[in-house]
PDB file of C-alpha atoms in Angstrom:
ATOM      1  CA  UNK A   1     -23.624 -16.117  -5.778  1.00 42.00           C
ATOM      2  CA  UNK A   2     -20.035 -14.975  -5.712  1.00 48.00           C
ATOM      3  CA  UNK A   3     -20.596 -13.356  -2.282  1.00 48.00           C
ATOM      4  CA  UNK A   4     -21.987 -16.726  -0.866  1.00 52.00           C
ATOM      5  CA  UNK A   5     -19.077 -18.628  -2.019  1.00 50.00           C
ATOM      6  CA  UNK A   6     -16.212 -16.115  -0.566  1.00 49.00           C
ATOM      7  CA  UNK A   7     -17.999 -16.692   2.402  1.00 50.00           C
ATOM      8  CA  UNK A   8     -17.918 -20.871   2.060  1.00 52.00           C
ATOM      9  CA  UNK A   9     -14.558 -20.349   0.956  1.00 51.00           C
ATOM     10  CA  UNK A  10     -13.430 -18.244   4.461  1.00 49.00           C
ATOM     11  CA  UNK A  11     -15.502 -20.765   6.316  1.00 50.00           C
ATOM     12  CA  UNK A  12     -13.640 -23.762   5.023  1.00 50.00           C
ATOM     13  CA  UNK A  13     -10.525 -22.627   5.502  1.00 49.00           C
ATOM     14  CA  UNK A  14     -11.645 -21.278   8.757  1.00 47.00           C
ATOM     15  CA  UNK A  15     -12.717 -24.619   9.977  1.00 49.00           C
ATOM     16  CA  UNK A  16      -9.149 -26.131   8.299  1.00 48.00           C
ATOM     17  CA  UNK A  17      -6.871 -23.882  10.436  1.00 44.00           C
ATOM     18  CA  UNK A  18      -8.581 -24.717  13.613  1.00 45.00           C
ATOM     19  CA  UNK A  19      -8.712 -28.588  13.039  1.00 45.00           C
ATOM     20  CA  UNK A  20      -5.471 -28.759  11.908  1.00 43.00           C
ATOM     21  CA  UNK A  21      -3.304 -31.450  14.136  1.00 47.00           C
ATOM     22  CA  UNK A  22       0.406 -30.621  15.547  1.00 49.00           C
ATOM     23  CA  UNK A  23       0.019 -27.035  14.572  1.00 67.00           C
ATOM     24  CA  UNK A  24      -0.274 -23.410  15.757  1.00 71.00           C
ATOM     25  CA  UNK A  25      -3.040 -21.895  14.990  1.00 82.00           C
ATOM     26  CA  UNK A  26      -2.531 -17.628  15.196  1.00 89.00           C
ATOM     27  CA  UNK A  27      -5.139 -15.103  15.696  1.00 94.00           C
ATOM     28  CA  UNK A  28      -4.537 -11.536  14.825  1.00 96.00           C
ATOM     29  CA  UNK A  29      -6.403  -8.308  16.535  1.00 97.00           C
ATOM     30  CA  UNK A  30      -5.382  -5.055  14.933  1.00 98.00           C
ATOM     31  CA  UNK A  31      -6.623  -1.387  14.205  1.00 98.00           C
ATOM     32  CA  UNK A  32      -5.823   0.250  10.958  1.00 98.00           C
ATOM     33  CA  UNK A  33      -5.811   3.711   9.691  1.00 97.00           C
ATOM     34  CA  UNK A  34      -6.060   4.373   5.837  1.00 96.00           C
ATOM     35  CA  UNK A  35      -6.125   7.189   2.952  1.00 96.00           C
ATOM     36  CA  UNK A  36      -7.101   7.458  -0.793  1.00 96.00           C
ATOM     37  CA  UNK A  37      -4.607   8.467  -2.774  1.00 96.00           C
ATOM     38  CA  UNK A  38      -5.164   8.805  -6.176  1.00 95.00           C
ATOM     39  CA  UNK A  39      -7.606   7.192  -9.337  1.00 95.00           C
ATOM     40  CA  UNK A  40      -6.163   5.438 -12.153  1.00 92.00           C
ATOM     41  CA  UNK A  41      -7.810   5.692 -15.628  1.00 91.00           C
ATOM     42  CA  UNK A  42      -9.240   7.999 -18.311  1.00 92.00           C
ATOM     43  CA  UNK A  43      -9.403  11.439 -16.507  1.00 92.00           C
ATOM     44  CA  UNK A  44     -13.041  13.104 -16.887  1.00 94.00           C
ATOM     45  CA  UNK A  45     -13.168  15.699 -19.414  1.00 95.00           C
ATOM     46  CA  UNK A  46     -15.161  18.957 -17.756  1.00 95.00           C
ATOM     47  CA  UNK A  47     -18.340  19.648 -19.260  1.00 94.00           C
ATOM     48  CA  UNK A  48     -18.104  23.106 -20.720  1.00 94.00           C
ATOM     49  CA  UNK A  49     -20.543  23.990 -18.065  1.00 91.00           C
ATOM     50  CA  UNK A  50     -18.715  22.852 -15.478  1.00 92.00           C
ATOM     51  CA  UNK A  51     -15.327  24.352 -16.483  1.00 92.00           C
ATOM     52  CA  UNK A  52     -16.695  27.395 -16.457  1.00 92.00           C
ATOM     53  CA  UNK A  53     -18.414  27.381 -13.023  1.00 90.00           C
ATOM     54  CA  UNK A  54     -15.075  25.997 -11.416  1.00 93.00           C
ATOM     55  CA  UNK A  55     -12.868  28.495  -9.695  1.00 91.00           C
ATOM     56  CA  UNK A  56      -9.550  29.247 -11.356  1.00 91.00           C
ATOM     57  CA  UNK A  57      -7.177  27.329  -8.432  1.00 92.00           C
ATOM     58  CA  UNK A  58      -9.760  24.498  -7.680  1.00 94.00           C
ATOM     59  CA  UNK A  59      -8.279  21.320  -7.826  1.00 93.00           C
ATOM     60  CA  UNK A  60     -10.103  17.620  -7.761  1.00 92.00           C
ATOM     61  CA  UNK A  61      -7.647  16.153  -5.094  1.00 94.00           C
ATOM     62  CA  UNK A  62      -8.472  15.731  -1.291  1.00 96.00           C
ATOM     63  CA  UNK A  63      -6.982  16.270   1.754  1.00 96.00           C
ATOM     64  CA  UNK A  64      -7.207  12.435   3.824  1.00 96.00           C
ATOM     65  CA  UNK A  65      -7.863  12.641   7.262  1.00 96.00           C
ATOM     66  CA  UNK A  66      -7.339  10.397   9.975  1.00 95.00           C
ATOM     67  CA  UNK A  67      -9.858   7.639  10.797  1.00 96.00           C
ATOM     68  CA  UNK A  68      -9.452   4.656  12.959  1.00 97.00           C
ATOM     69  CA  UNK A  69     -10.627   0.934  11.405  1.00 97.00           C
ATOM     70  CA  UNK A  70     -10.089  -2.457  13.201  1.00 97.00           C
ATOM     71  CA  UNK A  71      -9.747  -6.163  11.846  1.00 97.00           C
ATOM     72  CA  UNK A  72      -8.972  -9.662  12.844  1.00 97.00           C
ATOM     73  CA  UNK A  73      -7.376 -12.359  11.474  1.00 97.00           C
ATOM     74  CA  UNK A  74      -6.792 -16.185  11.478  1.00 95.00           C
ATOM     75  CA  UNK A  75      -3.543 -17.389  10.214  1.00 91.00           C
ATOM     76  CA  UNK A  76      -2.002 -20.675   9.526  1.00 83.00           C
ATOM     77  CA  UNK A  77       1.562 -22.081   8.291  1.00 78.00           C
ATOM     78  CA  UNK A  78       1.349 -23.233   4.509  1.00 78.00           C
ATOM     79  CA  UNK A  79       5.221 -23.346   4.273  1.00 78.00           C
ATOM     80  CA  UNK A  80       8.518 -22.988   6.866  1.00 76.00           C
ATOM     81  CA  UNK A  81       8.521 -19.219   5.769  1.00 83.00           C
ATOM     82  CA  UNK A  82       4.777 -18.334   4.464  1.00 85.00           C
ATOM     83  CA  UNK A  83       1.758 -18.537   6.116  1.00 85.00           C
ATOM     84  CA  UNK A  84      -1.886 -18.159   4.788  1.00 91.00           C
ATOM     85  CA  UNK A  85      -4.490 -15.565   6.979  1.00 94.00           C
ATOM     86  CA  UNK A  86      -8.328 -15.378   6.548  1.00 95.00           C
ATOM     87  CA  UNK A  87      -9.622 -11.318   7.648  1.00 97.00           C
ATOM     88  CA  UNK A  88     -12.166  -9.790   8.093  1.00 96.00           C
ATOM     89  CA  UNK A  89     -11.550  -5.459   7.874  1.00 95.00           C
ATOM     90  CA  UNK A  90     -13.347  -2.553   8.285  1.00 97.00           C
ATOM     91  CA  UNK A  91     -11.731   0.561   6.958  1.00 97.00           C
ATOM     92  CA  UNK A  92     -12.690   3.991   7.374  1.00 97.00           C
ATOM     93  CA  UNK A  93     -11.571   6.987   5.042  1.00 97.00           C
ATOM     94  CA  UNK A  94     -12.266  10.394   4.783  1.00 97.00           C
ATOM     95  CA  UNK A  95     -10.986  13.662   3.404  1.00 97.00           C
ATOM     96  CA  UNK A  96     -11.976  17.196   2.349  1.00 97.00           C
ATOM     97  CA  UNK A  97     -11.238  19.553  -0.594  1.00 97.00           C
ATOM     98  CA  UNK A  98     -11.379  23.448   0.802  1.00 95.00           C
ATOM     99  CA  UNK A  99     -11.388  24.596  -3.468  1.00 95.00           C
ATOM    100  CA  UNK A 100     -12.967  21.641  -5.325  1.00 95.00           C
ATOM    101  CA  UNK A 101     -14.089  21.949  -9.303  1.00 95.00           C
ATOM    102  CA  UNK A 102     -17.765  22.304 -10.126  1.00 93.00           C
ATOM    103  CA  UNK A 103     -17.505  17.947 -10.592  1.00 94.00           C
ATOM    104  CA  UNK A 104     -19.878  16.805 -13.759  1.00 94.00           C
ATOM    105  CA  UNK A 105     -21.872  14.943 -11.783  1.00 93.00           C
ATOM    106  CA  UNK A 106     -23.614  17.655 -10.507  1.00 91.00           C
ATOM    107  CA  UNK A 107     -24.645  18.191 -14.246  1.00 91.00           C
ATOM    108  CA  UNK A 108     -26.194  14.774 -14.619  1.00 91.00           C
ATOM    109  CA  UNK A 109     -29.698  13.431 -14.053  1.00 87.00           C
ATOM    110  CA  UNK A 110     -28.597  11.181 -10.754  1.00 86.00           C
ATOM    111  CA  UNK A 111     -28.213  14.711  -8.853  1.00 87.00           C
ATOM    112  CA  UNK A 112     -31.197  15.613  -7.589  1.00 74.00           C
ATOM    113  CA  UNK A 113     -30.432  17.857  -4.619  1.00 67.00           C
ATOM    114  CA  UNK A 114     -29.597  21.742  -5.743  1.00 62.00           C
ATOM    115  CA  UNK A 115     -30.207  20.885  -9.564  1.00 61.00           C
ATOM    116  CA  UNK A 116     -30.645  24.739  -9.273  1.00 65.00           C
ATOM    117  CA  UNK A 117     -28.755  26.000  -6.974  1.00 70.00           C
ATOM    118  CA  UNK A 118     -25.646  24.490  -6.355  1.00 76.00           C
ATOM    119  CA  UNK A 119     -22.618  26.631  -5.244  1.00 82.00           C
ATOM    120  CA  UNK A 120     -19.022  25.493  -5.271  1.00 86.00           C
ATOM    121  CA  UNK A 121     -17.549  25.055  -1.928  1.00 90.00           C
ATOM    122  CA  UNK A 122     -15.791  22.944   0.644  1.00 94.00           C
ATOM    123  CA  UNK A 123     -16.878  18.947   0.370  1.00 96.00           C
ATOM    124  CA  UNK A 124     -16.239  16.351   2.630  1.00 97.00           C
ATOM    125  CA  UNK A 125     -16.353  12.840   1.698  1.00 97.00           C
ATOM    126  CA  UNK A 126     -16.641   9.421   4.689  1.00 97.00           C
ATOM    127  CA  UNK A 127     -16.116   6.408   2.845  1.00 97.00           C
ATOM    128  CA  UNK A 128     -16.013   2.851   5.203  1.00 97.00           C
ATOM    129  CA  UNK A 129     -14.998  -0.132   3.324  1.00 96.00           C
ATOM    130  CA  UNK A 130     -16.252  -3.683   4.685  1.00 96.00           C
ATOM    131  CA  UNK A 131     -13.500  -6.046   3.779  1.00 95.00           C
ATOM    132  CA  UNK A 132     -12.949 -10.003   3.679  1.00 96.00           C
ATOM    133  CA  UNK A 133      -9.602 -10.867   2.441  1.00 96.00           C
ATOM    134  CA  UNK A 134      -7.125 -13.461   2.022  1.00 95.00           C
ATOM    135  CA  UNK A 135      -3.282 -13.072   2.966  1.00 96.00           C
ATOM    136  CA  UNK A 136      -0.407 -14.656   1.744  1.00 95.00           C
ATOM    137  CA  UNK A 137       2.712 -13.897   3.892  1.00 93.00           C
ATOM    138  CA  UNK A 138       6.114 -14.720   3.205  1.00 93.00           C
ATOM    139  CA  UNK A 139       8.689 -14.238   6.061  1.00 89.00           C
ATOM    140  CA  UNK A 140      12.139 -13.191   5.398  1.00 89.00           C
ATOM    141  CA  UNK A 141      14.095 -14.672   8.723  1.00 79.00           C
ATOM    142  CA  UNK A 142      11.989 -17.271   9.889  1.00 70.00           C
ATOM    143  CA  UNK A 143      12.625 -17.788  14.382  1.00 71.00           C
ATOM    144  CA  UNK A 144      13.813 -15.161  14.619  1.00 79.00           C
ATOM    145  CA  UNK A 145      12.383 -12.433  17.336  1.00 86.00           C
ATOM    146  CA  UNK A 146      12.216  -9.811  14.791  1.00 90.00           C
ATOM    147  CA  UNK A 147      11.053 -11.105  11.315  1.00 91.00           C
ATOM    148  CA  UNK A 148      10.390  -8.837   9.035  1.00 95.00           C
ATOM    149  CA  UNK A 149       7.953 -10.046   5.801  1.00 95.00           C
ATOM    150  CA  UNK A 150       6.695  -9.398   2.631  1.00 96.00           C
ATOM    151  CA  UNK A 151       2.530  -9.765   2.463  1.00 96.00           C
ATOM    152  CA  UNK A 152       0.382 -10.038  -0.923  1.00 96.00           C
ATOM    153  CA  UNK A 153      -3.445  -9.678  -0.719  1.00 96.00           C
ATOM    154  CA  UNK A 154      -6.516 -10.460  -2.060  1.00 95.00           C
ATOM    155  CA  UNK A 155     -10.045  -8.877  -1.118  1.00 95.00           C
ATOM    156  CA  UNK A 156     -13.847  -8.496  -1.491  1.00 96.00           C
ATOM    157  CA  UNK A 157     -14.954  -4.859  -0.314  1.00 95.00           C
ATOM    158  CA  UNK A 158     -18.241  -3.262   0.189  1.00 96.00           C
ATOM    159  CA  UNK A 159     -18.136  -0.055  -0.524  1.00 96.00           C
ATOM    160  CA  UNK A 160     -20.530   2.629   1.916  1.00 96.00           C
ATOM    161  CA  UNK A 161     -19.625   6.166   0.806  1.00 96.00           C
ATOM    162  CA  UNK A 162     -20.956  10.040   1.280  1.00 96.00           C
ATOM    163  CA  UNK A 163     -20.191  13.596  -0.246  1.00 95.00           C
ATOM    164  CA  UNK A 164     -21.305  16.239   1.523  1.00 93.00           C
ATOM    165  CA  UNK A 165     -20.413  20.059   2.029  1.00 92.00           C
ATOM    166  CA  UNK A 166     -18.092  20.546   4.381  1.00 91.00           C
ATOM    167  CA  UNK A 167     -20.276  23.547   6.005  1.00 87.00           C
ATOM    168  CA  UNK A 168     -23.653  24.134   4.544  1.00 83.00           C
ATOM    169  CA  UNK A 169     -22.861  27.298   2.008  1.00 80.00           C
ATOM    170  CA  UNK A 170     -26.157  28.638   2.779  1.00 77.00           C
ATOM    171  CA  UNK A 171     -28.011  28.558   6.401  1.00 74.00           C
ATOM    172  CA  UNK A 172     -31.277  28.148   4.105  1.00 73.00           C
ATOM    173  CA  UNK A 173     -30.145  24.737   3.068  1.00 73.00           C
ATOM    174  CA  UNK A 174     -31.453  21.895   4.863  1.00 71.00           C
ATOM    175  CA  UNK A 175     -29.612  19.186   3.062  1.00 75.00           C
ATOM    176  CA  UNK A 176     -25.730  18.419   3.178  1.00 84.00           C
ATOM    177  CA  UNK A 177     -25.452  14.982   0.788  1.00 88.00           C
ATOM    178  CA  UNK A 178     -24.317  15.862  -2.488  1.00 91.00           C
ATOM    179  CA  UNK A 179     -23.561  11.876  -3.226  1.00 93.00           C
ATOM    180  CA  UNK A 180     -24.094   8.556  -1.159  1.00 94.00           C
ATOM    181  CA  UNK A 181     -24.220   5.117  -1.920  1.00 94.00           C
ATOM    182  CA  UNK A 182     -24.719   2.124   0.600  1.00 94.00           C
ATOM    183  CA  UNK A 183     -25.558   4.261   3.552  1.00 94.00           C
ATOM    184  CA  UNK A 184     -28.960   5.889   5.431  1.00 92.00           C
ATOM    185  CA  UNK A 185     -28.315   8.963   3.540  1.00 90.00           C
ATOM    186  CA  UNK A 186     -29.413   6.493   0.034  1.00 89.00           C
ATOM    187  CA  UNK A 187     -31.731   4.124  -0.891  1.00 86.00           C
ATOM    188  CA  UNK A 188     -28.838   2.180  -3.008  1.00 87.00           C
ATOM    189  CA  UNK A 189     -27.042  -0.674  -1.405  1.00 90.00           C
ATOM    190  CA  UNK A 190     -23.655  -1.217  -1.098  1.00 90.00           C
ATOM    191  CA  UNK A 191     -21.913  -3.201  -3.473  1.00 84.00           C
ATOM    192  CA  UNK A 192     -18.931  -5.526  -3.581  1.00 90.00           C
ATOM    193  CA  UNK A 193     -15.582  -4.276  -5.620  1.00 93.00           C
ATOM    194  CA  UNK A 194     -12.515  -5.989  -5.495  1.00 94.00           C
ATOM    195  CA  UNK A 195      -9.025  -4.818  -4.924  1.00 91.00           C
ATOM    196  CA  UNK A 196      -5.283  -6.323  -5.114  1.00 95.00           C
ATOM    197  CA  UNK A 197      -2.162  -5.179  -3.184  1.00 96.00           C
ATOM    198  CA  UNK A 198       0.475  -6.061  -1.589  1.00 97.00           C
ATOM    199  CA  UNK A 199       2.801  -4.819   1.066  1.00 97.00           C
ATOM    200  CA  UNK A 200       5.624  -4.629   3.804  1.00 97.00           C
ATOM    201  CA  UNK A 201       5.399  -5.554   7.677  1.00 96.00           C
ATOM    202  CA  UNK A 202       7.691  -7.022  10.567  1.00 94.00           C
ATOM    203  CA  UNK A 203       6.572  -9.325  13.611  1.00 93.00           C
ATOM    204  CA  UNK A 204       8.116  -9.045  16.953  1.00 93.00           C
ATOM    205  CA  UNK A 205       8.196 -11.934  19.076  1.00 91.00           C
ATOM    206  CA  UNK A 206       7.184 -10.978  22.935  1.00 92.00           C
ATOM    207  CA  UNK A 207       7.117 -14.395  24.521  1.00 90.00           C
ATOM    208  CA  UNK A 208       5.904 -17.633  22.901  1.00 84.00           C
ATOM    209  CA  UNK A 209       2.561 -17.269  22.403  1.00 88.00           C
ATOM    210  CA  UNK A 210       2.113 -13.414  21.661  1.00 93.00           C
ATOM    211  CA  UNK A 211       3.528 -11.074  19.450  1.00 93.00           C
ATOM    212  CA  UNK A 212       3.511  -8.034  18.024  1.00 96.00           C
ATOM    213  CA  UNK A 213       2.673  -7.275  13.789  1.00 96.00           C
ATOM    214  CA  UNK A 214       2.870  -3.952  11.801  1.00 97.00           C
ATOM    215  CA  UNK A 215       2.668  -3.549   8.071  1.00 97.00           C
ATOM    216  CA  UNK A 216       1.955  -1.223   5.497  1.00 97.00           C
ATOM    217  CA  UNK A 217      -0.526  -2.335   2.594  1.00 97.00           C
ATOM    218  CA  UNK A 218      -1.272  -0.595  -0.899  1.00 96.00           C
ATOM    219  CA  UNK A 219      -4.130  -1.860  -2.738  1.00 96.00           C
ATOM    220  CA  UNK A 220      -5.664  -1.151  -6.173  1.00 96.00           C
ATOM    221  CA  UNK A 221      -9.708  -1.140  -5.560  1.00 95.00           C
ATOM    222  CA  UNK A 222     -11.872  -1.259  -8.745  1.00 95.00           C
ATOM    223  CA  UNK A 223     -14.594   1.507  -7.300  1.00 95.00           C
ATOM    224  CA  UNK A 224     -14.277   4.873  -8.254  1.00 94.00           C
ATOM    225  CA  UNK A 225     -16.167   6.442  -5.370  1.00 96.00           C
ATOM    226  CA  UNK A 226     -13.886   6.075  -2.707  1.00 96.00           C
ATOM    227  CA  UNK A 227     -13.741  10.054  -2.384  1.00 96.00           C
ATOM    228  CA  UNK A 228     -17.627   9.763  -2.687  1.00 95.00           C
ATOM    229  CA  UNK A 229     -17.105  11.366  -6.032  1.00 95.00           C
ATOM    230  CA  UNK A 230     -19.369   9.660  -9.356  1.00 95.00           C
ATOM    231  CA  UNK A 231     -16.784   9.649 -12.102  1.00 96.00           C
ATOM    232  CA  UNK A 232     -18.739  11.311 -15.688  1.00 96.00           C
ATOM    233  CA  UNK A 233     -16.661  12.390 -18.462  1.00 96.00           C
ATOM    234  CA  UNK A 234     -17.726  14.887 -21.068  1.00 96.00           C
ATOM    235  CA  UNK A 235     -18.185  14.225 -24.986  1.00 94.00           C
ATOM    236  CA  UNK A 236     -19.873  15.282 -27.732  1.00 90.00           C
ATOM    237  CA  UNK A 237     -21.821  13.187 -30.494  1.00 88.00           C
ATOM    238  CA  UNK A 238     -23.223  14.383 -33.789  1.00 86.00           C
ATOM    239  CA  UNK A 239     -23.749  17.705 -31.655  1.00 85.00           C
ATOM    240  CA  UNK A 240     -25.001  16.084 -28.861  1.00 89.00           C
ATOM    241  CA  UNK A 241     -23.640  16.894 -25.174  1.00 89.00           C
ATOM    242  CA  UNK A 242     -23.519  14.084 -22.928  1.00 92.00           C
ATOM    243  CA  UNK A 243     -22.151  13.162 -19.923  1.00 94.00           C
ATOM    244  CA  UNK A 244     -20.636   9.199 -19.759  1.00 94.00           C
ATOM    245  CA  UNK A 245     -19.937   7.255 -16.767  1.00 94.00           C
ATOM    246  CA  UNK A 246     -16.046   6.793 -16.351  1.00 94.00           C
ATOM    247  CA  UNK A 247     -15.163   3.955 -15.024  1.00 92.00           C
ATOM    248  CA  UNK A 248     -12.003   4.863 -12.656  1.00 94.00           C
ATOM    249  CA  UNK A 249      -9.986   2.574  -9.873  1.00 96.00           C
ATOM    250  CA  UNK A 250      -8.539   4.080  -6.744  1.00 96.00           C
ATOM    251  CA  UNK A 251      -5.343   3.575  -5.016  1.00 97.00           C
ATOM    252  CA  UNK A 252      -5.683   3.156  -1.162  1.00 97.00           C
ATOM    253  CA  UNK A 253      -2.800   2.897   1.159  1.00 97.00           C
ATOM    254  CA  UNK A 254      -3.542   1.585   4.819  1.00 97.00           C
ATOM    255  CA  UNK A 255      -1.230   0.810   7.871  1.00 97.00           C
ATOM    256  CA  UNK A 256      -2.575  -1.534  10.318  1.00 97.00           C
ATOM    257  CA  UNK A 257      -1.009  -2.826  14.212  1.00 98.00           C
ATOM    258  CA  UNK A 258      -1.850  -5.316  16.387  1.00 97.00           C
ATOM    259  CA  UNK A 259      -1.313  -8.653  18.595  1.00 96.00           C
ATOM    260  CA  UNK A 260      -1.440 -12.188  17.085  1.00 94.00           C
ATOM    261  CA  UNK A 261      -1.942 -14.975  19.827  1.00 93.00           C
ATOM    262  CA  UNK A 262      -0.941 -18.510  19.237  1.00 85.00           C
ATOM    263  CA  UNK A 263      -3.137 -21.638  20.247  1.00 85.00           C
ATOM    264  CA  UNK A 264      -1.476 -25.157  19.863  1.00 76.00           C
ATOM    265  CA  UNK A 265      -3.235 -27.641  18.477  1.00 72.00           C
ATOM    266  CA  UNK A 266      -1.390 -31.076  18.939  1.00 62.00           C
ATOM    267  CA  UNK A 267      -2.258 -34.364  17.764  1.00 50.00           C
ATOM    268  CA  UNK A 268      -4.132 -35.348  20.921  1.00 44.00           C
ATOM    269  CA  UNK A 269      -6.995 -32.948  19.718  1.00 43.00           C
ATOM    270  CA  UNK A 270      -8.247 -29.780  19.671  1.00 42.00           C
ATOM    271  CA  UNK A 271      -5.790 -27.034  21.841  1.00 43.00           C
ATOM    272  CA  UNK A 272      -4.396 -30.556  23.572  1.00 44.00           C
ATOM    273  CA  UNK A 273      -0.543 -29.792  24.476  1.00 45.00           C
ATOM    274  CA  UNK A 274       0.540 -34.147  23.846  1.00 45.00           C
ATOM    275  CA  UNK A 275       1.206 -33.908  20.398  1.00 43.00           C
ATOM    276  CA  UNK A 276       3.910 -32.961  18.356  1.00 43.00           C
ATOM    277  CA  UNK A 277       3.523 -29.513  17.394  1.00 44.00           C
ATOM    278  CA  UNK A 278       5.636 -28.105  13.907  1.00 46.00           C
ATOM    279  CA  UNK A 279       8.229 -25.568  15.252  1.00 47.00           C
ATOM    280  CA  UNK A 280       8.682 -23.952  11.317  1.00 45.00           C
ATOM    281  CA  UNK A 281       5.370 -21.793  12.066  1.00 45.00           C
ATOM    282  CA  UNK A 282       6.238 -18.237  11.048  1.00 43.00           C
ATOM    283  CA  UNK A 283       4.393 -16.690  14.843  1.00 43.00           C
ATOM    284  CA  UNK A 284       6.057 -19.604  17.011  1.00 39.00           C
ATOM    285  CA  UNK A 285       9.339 -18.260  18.579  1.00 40.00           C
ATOM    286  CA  UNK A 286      12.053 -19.054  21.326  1.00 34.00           C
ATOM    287  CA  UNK A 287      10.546 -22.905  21.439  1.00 36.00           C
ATOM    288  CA  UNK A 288      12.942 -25.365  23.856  1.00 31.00           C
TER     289      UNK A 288
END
């Protein structure tokens, strides 16, 4: 239910920007390249088991690699300096860990490949995040050819991950996936986790109706499978071993670059040129 109304919600506001009279309407096209950076939260306690199958210099943290994303974007004017923007984002991350720990979830019940033969060595992880967000932008020198800004965001992601040796450690193997979730390699969906962020970015007028946008974003994403790693923690109960879920959020940074074109919409109707059309919009530049 949630899902339906973000999507009634983008809709709406959608069909607000693009009915909107004596106004510019801006639509963004831009790809995007990201990277995990860290988790946040409780750090997993090894299972005895596991600390003692992990090598002496293994560490848990990945190495990102590039990946190309793309999104668009439809933006209105909410104030002379802000402006509002609807997106829709897909985000692809990846990385790889040449000395990783022997992780606790390979100790658990929800690993079922190499229960008894699993061998520490180089994993992989390809994460792609579906994304619908909402922007709130606030421009530092309005009119100006180069404005730089200060961005806030709000989003809805679908999370699609894999783990996976990076080579298969033995040529007998005939099964890489260590851990998916919301791809072919699993018979779980994806589901929907939310992050927050905010950012830095600058807009450079070409001519009056295009221009160029870069920014920078950091968000805080409450999923903590983004390296494709389940997060279990170790403790012990009345002499009992057990493993816990550990709930973890990720950090995700993500630069992004791209062309916004502008569409007036005057009061004469829809993309008409006759009526009076607001010169505060943040995109609208050099107007006579």
């Amino acid at each position: 239910m949630d899902v339906r109304r973000a999507i009634l919600m983008v809709m709406l506001a959608f069909f607000s920007a693009y009915t909107v009279k004596g106004q510019l309407i801006g639509f963004r096209v831009a790809t995007n390249s990201g990277m995990f950076i860290s988790e946040f939260g409780t750090s997993d306690v090894p299972h005895p088991d596991a600390y003692m199958a992990s090598p002496a210099t293994s560490s848990e943290k990945f190495t990102p690699q590039l990946a190309i994303g793309f999104e668009g974007e439809v933006l209105f004017q909410v104030t002379e300096r802000t402006f509002f923007g609807v997106e829709l984002d897909y985000s692809h991350l990846k990385g790889y860990n040449d000395d990783p720990p022997y992780f606790n979830y390979f100790l658990t019940p929800y690993f079922q490949h190499y229960q008894d033969e699993f061998v520490v060595s180089p994993l992989a992880y390809n994460t792609r995040l579906f994304n619908l967000a909402v922007n709130y932008k606030y421009f530092i020198l309005p009119d100006k050819t180069f404005t730089p800004f200060v961005k806030l965001t709000g989003v809805v992601a679908f999370v699609k991950t894999d783990l996976s040796y990076r080579e298969l450690p033995d040529p007998e193997l005939d099964w890489d996936i260590l851990y998916s979730r919301g791809t072919k390699n699993s018979e779980q969906d994806s589901w929907p986790a939310f992050h927050i962020g905010g950012g830095i970015g600058f807009d450079y007028s070409i001519n009056d109706r295009l221009s160029f946008q870069i920014d920078g974003t950091c968000t805080v994403l409450n999923s903590g499978i983004i390296d494709g790693v389940p997060n279990f923690t170790y403790a012990q109960e009345e002499g009992v071993d057990l493993l816990k879920y550990n709930r973890r959020l990720s950090l995700t940074a993500q630069i992004s670059a791209g062309l916004v074109y502008l569409i007036e919409i005057g009061d004469g109707g829809r993309g008409g040129s006759g009526g009076r059309i607001d010169p505060n919009l943040p995109f609208y530049r050099k107007k006579n």
